[in-house]
C-alpha atoms as a PDB file:
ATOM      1  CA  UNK A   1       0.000   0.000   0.000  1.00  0.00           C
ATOM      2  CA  UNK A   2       1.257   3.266  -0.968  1.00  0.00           C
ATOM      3  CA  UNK A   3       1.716   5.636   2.459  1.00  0.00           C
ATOM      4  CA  UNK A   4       3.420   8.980   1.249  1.00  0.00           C
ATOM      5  CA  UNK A   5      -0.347  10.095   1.957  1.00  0.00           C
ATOM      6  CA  UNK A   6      -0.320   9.110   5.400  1.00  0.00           C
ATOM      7  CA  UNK A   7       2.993   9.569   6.095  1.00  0.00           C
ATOM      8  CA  UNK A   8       3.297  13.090   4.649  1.00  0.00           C
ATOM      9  CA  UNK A   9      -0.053  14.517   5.741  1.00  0.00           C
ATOM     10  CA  UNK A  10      -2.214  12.286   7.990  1.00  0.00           C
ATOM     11  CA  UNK A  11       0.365  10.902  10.743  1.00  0.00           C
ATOM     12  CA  UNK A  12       1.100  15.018  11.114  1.00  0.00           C
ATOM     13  CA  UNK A  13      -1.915  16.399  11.273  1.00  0.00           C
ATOM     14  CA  UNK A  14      -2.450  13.784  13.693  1.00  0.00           C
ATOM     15  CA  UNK A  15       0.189  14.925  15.699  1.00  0.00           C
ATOM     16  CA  UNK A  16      -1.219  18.429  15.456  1.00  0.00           C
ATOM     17  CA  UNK A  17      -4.527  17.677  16.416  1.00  0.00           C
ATOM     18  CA  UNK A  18      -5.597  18.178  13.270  1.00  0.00           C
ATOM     19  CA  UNK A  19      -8.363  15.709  12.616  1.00  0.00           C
ATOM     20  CA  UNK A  20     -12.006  15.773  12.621  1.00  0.00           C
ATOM     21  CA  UNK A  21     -13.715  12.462  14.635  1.00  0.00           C
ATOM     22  CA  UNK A  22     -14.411  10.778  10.940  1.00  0.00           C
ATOM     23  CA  UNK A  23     -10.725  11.336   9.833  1.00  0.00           C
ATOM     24  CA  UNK A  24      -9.475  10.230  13.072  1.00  0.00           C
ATOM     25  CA  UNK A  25     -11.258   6.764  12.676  1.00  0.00           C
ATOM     26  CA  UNK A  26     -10.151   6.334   9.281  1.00  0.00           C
ATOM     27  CA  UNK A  27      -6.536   7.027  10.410  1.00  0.00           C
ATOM     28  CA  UNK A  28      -7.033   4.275  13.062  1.00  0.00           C
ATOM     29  CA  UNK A  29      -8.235   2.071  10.506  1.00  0.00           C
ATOM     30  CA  UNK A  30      -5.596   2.369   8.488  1.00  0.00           C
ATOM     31  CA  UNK A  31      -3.091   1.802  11.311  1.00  0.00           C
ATOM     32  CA  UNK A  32      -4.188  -1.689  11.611  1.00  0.00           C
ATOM     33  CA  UNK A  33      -4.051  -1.998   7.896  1.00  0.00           C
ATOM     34  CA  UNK A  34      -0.610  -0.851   7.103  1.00  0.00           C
ATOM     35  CA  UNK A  35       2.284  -1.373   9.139  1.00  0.00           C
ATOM     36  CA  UNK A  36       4.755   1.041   7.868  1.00  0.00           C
ATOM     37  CA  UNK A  37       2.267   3.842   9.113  1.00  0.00           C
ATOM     38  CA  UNK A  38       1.840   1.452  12.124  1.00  0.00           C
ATOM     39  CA  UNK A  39       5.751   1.270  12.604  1.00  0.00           C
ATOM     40  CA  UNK A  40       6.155   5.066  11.761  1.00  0.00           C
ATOM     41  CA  UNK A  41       3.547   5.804  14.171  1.00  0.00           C
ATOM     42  CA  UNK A  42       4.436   4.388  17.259  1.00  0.00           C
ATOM     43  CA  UNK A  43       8.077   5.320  16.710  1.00  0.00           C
ATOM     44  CA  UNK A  44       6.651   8.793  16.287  1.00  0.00           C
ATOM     45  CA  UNK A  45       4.976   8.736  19.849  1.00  0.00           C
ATOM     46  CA  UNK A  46       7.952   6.993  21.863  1.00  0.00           C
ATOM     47  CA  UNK A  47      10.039  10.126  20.110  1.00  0.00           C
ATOM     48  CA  UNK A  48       7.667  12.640  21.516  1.00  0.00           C
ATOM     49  CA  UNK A  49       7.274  10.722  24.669  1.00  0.00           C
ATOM     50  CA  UNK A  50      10.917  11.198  24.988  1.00  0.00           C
ATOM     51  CA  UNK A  51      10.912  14.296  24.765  1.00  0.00           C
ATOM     52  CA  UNK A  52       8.764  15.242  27.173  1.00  0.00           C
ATOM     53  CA  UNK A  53      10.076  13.221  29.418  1.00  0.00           C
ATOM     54  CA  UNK A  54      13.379  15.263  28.897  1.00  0.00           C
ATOM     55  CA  UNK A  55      12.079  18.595  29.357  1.00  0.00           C
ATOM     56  CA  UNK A  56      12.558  19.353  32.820  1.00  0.00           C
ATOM     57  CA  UNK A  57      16.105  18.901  32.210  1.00  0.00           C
ATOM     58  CA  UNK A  58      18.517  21.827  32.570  1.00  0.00           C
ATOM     59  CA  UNK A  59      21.639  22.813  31.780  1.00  0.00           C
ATOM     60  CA  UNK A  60      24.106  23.883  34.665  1.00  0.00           C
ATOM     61  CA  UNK A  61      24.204  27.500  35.006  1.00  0.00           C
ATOM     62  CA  UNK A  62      28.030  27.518  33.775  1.00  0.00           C
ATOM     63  CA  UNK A  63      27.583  25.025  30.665  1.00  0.00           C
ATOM     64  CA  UNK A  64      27.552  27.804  28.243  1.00  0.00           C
ATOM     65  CA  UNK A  65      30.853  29.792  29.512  1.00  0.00           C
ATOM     66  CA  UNK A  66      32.253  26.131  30.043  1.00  0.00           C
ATOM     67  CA  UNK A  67      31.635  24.919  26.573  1.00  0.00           C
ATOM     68  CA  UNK A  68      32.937  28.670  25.423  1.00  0.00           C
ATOM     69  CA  UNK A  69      35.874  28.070  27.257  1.00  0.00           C
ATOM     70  CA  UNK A  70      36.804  24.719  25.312  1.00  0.00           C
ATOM     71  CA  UNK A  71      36.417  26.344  21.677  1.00  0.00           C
ATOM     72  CA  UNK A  72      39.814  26.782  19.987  1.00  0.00           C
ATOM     73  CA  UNK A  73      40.604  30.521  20.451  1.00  0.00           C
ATOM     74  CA  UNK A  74      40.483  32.223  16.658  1.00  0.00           C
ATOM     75  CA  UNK A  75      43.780  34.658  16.155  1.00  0.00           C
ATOM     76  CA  UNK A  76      43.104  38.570  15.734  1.00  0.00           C
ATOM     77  CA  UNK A  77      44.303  40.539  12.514  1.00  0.00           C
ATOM     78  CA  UNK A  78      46.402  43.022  13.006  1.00  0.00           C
ATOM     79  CA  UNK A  79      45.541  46.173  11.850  1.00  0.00           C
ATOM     80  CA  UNK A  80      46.028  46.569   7.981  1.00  0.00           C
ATOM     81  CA  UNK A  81      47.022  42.858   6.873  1.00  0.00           C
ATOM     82  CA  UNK A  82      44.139  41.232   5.001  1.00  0.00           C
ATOM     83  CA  UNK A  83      43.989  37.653   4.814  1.00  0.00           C
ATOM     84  CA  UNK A  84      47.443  36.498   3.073  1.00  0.00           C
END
């Protein structure tokens, strides 16, 4: 069964909250229909499961300046010599 359909419009419109009742219950029927939109589905909610589940997560206050600190230090012109 050809998916670009589903895959392309349906499965993220899903996600969006997109769909009426009747297009909802189509989409379900089709889930137990086609298992590439079955795989890509469920792979689709453990990803945003994830990432939820990661959003309380913070960086420590001196990650940036830390990670600034490791970045190889770029060499100043001098005045009046261009790139040779």
């Amino acid at each position: 069964m050809a998916c670009d359909h589903y895959h392309d419009r349906v499965l993220k419109r899903y996600f969006n909250e997109e769909l009426d009742a009747k297009e909802r219950a189509s989409f379900y029927e089709h889930l137990k229909k086609c298992s590439t939109c079955h795989s890509h589905y469920h792979e689709t909610t453990k990803t945003i499961a994830f990432i939820q589940s990661a959003s309380h997560l913070e960086a420590p206050g001196s990650f940036t300046a830390s990670v600034m600190e490791q970045l190889p230090k770029k060499e100043k012109e001098l005045p009046g010599k261009m790139g040779v």
